[in-house]
Amino acid sequence: MDMPKPGPEHAKLMRFAGHWAGDEVLAPSPWGPGGPASGATTMRVGLDGMALLQDYEETKDGAVVFHGHGVFVIDPHGSDVLWWWFDSMGFPPDGPARGRWDGDVLLFEKTTPMGEGRYRYEFFGDRYTFAMSNRFPGQSDFTEMMRGDYARTA
């Protein structure tokens, strides 16, 4: 049996490989008052090109306040992108967010006991934007919790 090889969907995802930094805006939430922040992300190709590995750090008011680690893979039974997220809040992932490309926009959705999430990556070559919206139990609408605009630094 031959080992699977990365395909066109992997290549599209791997465009995010590199170092990125940018400004963010956080909405007030149960975890803090919101406001301006900055984020830095390193995304690297892993597992023989079958995964994109993400390390993230957020700085607010001059101090690092949050770390995250993501793992992106292509669903072997289709072209969806699966994204597992671990962070310094300590909540274990209930499973991956499932995403699909629409041109250069990668849209993810996820439902957990804590609520629903929508995540949007929009790729512009040497820039990307990321927005996260949540709908917590009892809410009728999604609320944008965070938006960032990042530029490639390396």
PDB file of C-alpha atoms in Angstrom:
ATOM      1  CA  MET A   1       0.000   0.000   0.000  1.00  0.00           C
ATOM      2  CA  ASP A   2       1.339   3.445  -0.935  1.00  0.00           C
ATOM      3  CA  MET A   3       1.397   6.195   1.673  1.00  0.00           C
ATOM      4  CA  PRO A   4      -1.002   9.087   1.013  1.00  0.00           C
ATOM      5  CA  LYS A   5       0.570  12.163  -0.553  1.00  0.00           C
ATOM      6  CA  PRO A   6      -0.390  15.827  -0.201  1.00  0.00           C
ATOM      7  CA  GLY A   7      -2.751  16.990  -2.931  1.00  0.00           C
ATOM      8  CA  PRO A   8      -4.106  20.292  -4.264  1.00  0.00           C
ATOM      9  CA  GLU A   9      -6.132  20.980  -1.101  1.00  0.00           C
ATOM     10  CA  HIS A  10      -2.979  20.613   0.988  1.00  0.00           C
ATOM     11  CA  ALA A  11      -1.127  23.023  -1.317  1.00  0.00           C
ATOM     12  CA  LYS A  12      -3.871  25.627  -0.938  1.00  0.00           C
ATOM     13  CA  LEU A  13      -3.696  25.364   2.863  1.00  0.00           C
ATOM     14  CA  MET A  14       0.115  25.451   2.972  1.00  0.00           C
ATOM     15  CA  ARG A  15       0.084  28.998   1.554  1.00  0.00           C
ATOM     16  CA  PHE A  16      -0.366  30.025   5.205  1.00  0.00           C
ATOM     17  CA  ALA A  17       3.045  28.578   6.159  1.00  0.00           C
ATOM     18  CA  GLY A  18       5.286  31.327   7.541  1.00  0.00           C
ATOM     19  CA  HIS A  19       5.483  33.929  10.286  1.00  0.00           C
ATOM     20  CA  TRP A  20       2.650  36.444  10.614  1.00  0.00           C
ATOM     21  CA  ALA A  21       1.979  39.415  12.927  1.00  0.00           C
ATOM     22  CA  GLY A  22      -0.719  42.042  13.166  1.00  0.00           C
ATOM     23  CA  ASP A  23      -3.234  44.139  15.043  1.00  0.00           C
ATOM     24  CA  GLU A  24      -6.339  42.671  16.628  1.00  0.00           C
ATOM     25  CA  VAL A  25      -9.560  43.988  18.146  1.00  0.00           C
ATOM     26  CA  LEU A  26     -11.167  41.946  20.927  1.00  0.00           C
ATOM     27  CA  ALA A  27     -14.786  42.310  22.008  1.00  0.00           C
ATOM     28  CA  PRO A  28     -15.636  42.367  25.712  1.00  0.00           C
ATOM     29  CA  SER A  29     -16.308  38.816  26.889  1.00  0.00           C
ATOM     30  CA  PRO A  30     -16.434  36.699  30.047  1.00  0.00           C
ATOM     31  CA  TRP A  31     -12.635  36.405  29.655  1.00  0.00           C
ATOM     32  CA  GLY A  32     -11.770  40.104  29.562  1.00  0.00           C
ATOM     33  CA  PRO A  33     -12.721  43.688  28.763  1.00  0.00           C
ATOM     34  CA  GLY A  34     -11.774  43.565  25.084  1.00  0.00           C
ATOM     35  CA  GLY A  35      -9.891  46.277  23.242  1.00  0.00           C
ATOM     36  CA  PRO A  36      -6.786  46.393  21.054  1.00  0.00           C
ATOM     37  CA  ALA A  37      -4.230  43.591  21.045  1.00  0.00           C
ATOM     38  CA  SER A  38      -1.593  42.187  18.737  1.00  0.00           C
ATOM     39  CA  GLY A  39      -1.066  38.656  17.557  1.00  0.00           C
ATOM     40  CA  ALA A  40       1.854  36.686  16.186  1.00  0.00           C
ATOM     41  CA  THR A  41       1.483  33.323  14.491  1.00  0.00           C
ATOM     42  CA  THR A  42       3.928  30.825  13.108  1.00  0.00           C
ATOM     43  CA  MET A  43       2.435  28.263  10.742  1.00  0.00           C
ATOM     44  CA  ARG A  44       4.610  25.442   9.480  1.00  0.00           C
ATOM     45  CA  VAL A  45       4.209  22.428   7.252  1.00  0.00           C
ATOM     46  CA  GLY A  46       4.283  19.208   9.274  1.00  0.00           C
ATOM     47  CA  LEU A  47       3.815  15.475   8.963  1.00  0.00           C
ATOM     48  CA  ASP A  48       5.329  15.173   5.482  1.00  0.00           C
ATOM     49  CA  GLY A  49       3.062  17.897   4.100  1.00  0.00           C
ATOM     50  CA  MET A  50      -0.138  16.367   5.452  1.00  0.00           C
ATOM     51  CA  ALA A  51      -0.704  18.963   8.226  1.00  0.00           C
ATOM     52  CA  LEU A  52      -0.274  22.672   8.885  1.00  0.00           C
ATOM     53  CA  LEU A  53       0.844  23.356  12.471  1.00  0.00           C
ATOM     54  CA  GLN A  54       0.031  26.714  14.051  1.00  0.00           C
ATOM     55  CA  ASP A  55       1.517  28.439  17.117  1.00  0.00           C
ATOM     56  CA  TYR A  56      -0.099  31.703  18.211  1.00  0.00           C
ATOM     57  CA  GLU A  57       0.685  34.343  20.832  1.00  0.00           C
ATOM     58  CA  GLU A  58      -1.469  37.318  21.792  1.00  0.00           C
ATOM     59  CA  THR A  59      -0.136  40.465  23.465  1.00  0.00           C
ATOM     60  CA  LYS A  60      -2.355  42.991  25.223  1.00  0.00           C
ATOM     61  CA  ASP A  61      -1.252  46.070  27.171  1.00  0.00           C
ATOM     62  CA  GLY A  62       2.407  45.113  26.690  1.00  0.00           C
ATOM     63  CA  ALA A  63       2.123  41.585  28.114  1.00  0.00           C
ATOM     64  CA  VAL A  64       1.640  38.178  26.525  1.00  0.00           C
ATOM     65  CA  VAL A  65      -1.816  37.080  27.681  1.00  0.00           C
ATOM     66  CA  PHE A  66      -2.733  34.071  25.529  1.00  0.00           C
ATOM     67  CA  HIS A  67      -1.169  31.171  23.637  1.00  0.00           C
ATOM     68  CA  GLY A  68      -2.743  28.782  21.152  1.00  0.00           C
ATOM     69  CA  HIS A  69      -1.780  25.782  19.054  1.00  0.00           C
ATOM     70  CA  GLY A  70      -3.699  24.651  15.989  1.00  0.00           C
ATOM     71  CA  VAL A  71      -3.484  21.601  13.760  1.00  0.00           C
ATOM     72  CA  PHE A  72      -5.023  21.755  10.276  1.00  0.00           C
ATOM     73  CA  VAL A  73      -5.460  18.651   8.093  1.00  0.00           C
ATOM     74  CA  ILE A  74      -7.472  17.808   5.004  1.00  0.00           C
ATOM     75  CA  ASP A  75     -10.294  15.342   5.598  1.00  0.00           C
ATOM     76  CA  PRO A  76      -9.099  12.154   3.864  1.00  0.00           C
ATOM     77  CA  HIS A  77     -12.715  11.448   2.800  1.00  0.00           C
ATOM     78  CA  GLY A  78     -13.209  14.781   1.016  1.00  0.00           C
ATOM     79  CA  SER A  79     -11.774  18.255   0.668  1.00  0.00           C
ATOM     80  CA  ASP A  80     -12.887  19.801   3.977  1.00  0.00           C
ATOM     81  CA  VAL A  81     -10.236  21.321   6.218  1.00  0.00           C
ATOM     82  CA  LEU A  82     -10.304  20.063   9.813  1.00  0.00           C
ATOM     83  CA  TRP A  83      -8.877  22.363  12.525  1.00  0.00           C
ATOM     84  CA  TRP A  84      -8.100  21.297  16.082  1.00  0.00           C
ATOM     85  CA  TRP A  85      -7.380  24.162  18.502  1.00  0.00           C
ATOM     86  CA  PHE A  86      -5.668  24.010  21.906  1.00  0.00           C
ATOM     87  CA  ASP A  87      -4.992  27.114  24.005  1.00  0.00           C
ATOM     88  CA  SER A  88      -3.926  28.472  27.355  1.00  0.00           C
ATOM     89  CA  MET A  89      -7.543  28.645  28.547  1.00  0.00           C
ATOM     90  CA  GLY A  90      -7.233  24.883  28.985  1.00  0.00           C
ATOM     91  CA  PHE A  91     -10.492  23.712  27.387  1.00  0.00           C
ATOM     92  CA  PRO A  92      -9.837  20.474  25.471  1.00  0.00           C
ATOM     93  CA  PRO A  93     -11.216  20.443  21.925  1.00  0.00           C
ATOM     94  CA  ASP A  94     -14.466  18.516  21.508  1.00  0.00           C
ATOM     95  CA  GLY A  95     -13.361  17.715  17.983  1.00  0.00           C
ATOM     96  CA  PRO A  96     -12.240  19.753  15.030  1.00  0.00           C
ATOM     97  CA  ALA A  97     -13.884  22.739  13.435  1.00  0.00           C
ATOM     98  CA  ARG A  98     -14.829  21.823   9.871  1.00  0.00           C
ATOM     99  CA  GLY A  99     -13.992  24.266   7.109  1.00  0.00           C
ATOM    100  CA  ARG A 100     -14.367  24.799   3.391  1.00  0.00           C
ATOM    101  CA  TRP A 101     -12.736  27.131   0.927  1.00  0.00           C
ATOM    102  CA  ASP A 102     -14.778  29.720  -0.955  1.00  0.00           C
ATOM    103  CA  GLY A 103     -12.147  31.214  -3.252  1.00  0.00           C
ATOM    104  CA  ASP A 104      -9.463  32.580  -0.919  1.00  0.00           C
ATOM    105  CA  VAL A 105     -11.751  32.505   2.121  1.00  0.00           C
ATOM    106  CA  LEU A 106     -11.579  29.540   4.494  1.00  0.00           C
ATOM    107  CA  LEU A 107     -14.761  29.317   6.598  1.00  0.00           C
ATOM    108  CA  PHE A 108     -14.997  27.051   9.650  1.00  0.00           C
ATOM    109  CA  GLU A 109     -17.927  26.130  11.878  1.00  0.00           C
ATOM    110  CA  LYS A 110     -18.009  24.234  15.145  1.00  0.00           C
ATOM    111  CA  THR A 111     -20.611  23.347  17.768  1.00  0.00           C
ATOM    112  CA  THR A 112     -19.678  22.415  21.343  1.00  0.00           C
ATOM    113  CA  PRO A 113     -21.525  22.300  24.669  1.00  0.00           C
ATOM    114  CA  MET A 114     -20.229  25.876  25.243  1.00  0.00           C
ATOM    115  CA  GLY A 115     -21.913  27.158  22.060  1.00  0.00           C
ATOM    116  CA  GLU A 116     -21.284  27.608  18.354  1.00  0.00           C
ATOM    117  CA  GLY A 117     -18.325  29.179  16.612  1.00  0.00           C
ATOM    118  CA  ARG A 118     -17.657  30.552  13.158  1.00  0.00           C
ATOM    119  CA  TYR A 119     -14.104  31.290  12.054  1.00  0.00           C
ATOM    120  CA  ARG A 120     -13.064  33.078   8.884  1.00  0.00           C
ATOM    121  CA  TYR A 121      -9.574  33.185   7.361  1.00  0.00           C
ATOM    122  CA  GLU A 122      -9.276  35.374   4.271  1.00  0.00           C
ATOM    123  CA  PHE A 123      -5.992  34.981   2.401  1.00  0.00           C
ATOM    124  CA  PHE A 124      -4.459  37.901   0.461  1.00  0.00           C
ATOM    125  CA  GLY A 125      -0.987  36.524  -0.391  1.00  0.00           C
ATOM    126  CA  ASP A 126       1.247  38.400   2.068  1.00  0.00           C
ATOM    127  CA  ARG A 127      -1.700  39.222   4.356  1.00  0.00           C
ATOM    128  CA  TYR A 128      -4.664  37.464   5.893  1.00  0.00           C
ATOM    129  CA  THR A 129      -7.537  38.448   8.118  1.00  0.00           C
ATOM    130  CA  PHE A 130      -9.069  36.259  10.784  1.00  0.00           C
ATOM    131  CA  ALA A 131     -12.432  36.779  12.473  1.00  0.00           C
ATOM    132  CA  MET A 132     -14.036  34.692  15.207  1.00  0.00           C
ATOM    133  CA  SER A 133     -17.747  34.870  16.028  1.00  0.00           C
ATOM    134  CA  ASN A 134     -19.568  32.942  18.745  1.00  0.00           C
ATOM    135  CA  ARG A 135     -23.132  32.205  19.715  1.00  0.00           C
ATOM    136  CA  PHE A 136     -23.385  31.041  23.299  1.00  0.00           C
ATOM    137  CA  PRO A 137     -26.344  29.013  24.628  1.00  0.00           C
ATOM    138  CA  GLY A 138     -29.396  31.244  24.905  1.00  0.00           C
ATOM    139  CA  GLN A 139     -28.184  33.775  22.328  1.00  0.00           C
ATOM    140  CA  SER A 140     -30.068  34.130  19.055  1.00  0.00           C
ATOM    141  CA  ASP A 141     -27.280  35.780  17.033  1.00  0.00           C
ATOM    142  CA  PHE A 142     -23.558  35.329  16.515  1.00  0.00           C
ATOM    143  CA  THR A 143     -21.306  38.015  18.019  1.00  0.00           C
ATOM    144  CA  GLU A 144     -17.862  38.828  16.646  1.00  0.00           C
ATOM    145  CA  MET A 145     -15.394  38.169  19.472  1.00  0.00           C
ATOM    146  CA  MET A 146     -12.135  38.914  17.699  1.00  0.00           C
ATOM    147  CA  ARG A 147     -10.803  40.268  14.407  1.00  0.00           C
ATOM    148  CA  GLY A 148      -7.193  40.471  13.306  1.00  0.00           C
ATOM    149  CA  ASP A 149      -5.288  41.651  10.240  1.00  0.00           C
ATOM    150  CA  TYR A 150      -1.903  39.951   9.834  1.00  0.00           C
ATOM    151  CA  ALA A 151       1.032  40.487   7.501  1.00  0.00           C
ATOM    152  CA  ARG A 152       3.729  37.967   6.593  1.00  0.00           C
ATOM    153  CA  THR A 153       6.933  38.804   8.467  1.00  0.00           C
ATOM    154  CA  ALA A 154       9.048  35.906   7.157  1.00  0.00           C
TER     155      ALA A 154
END
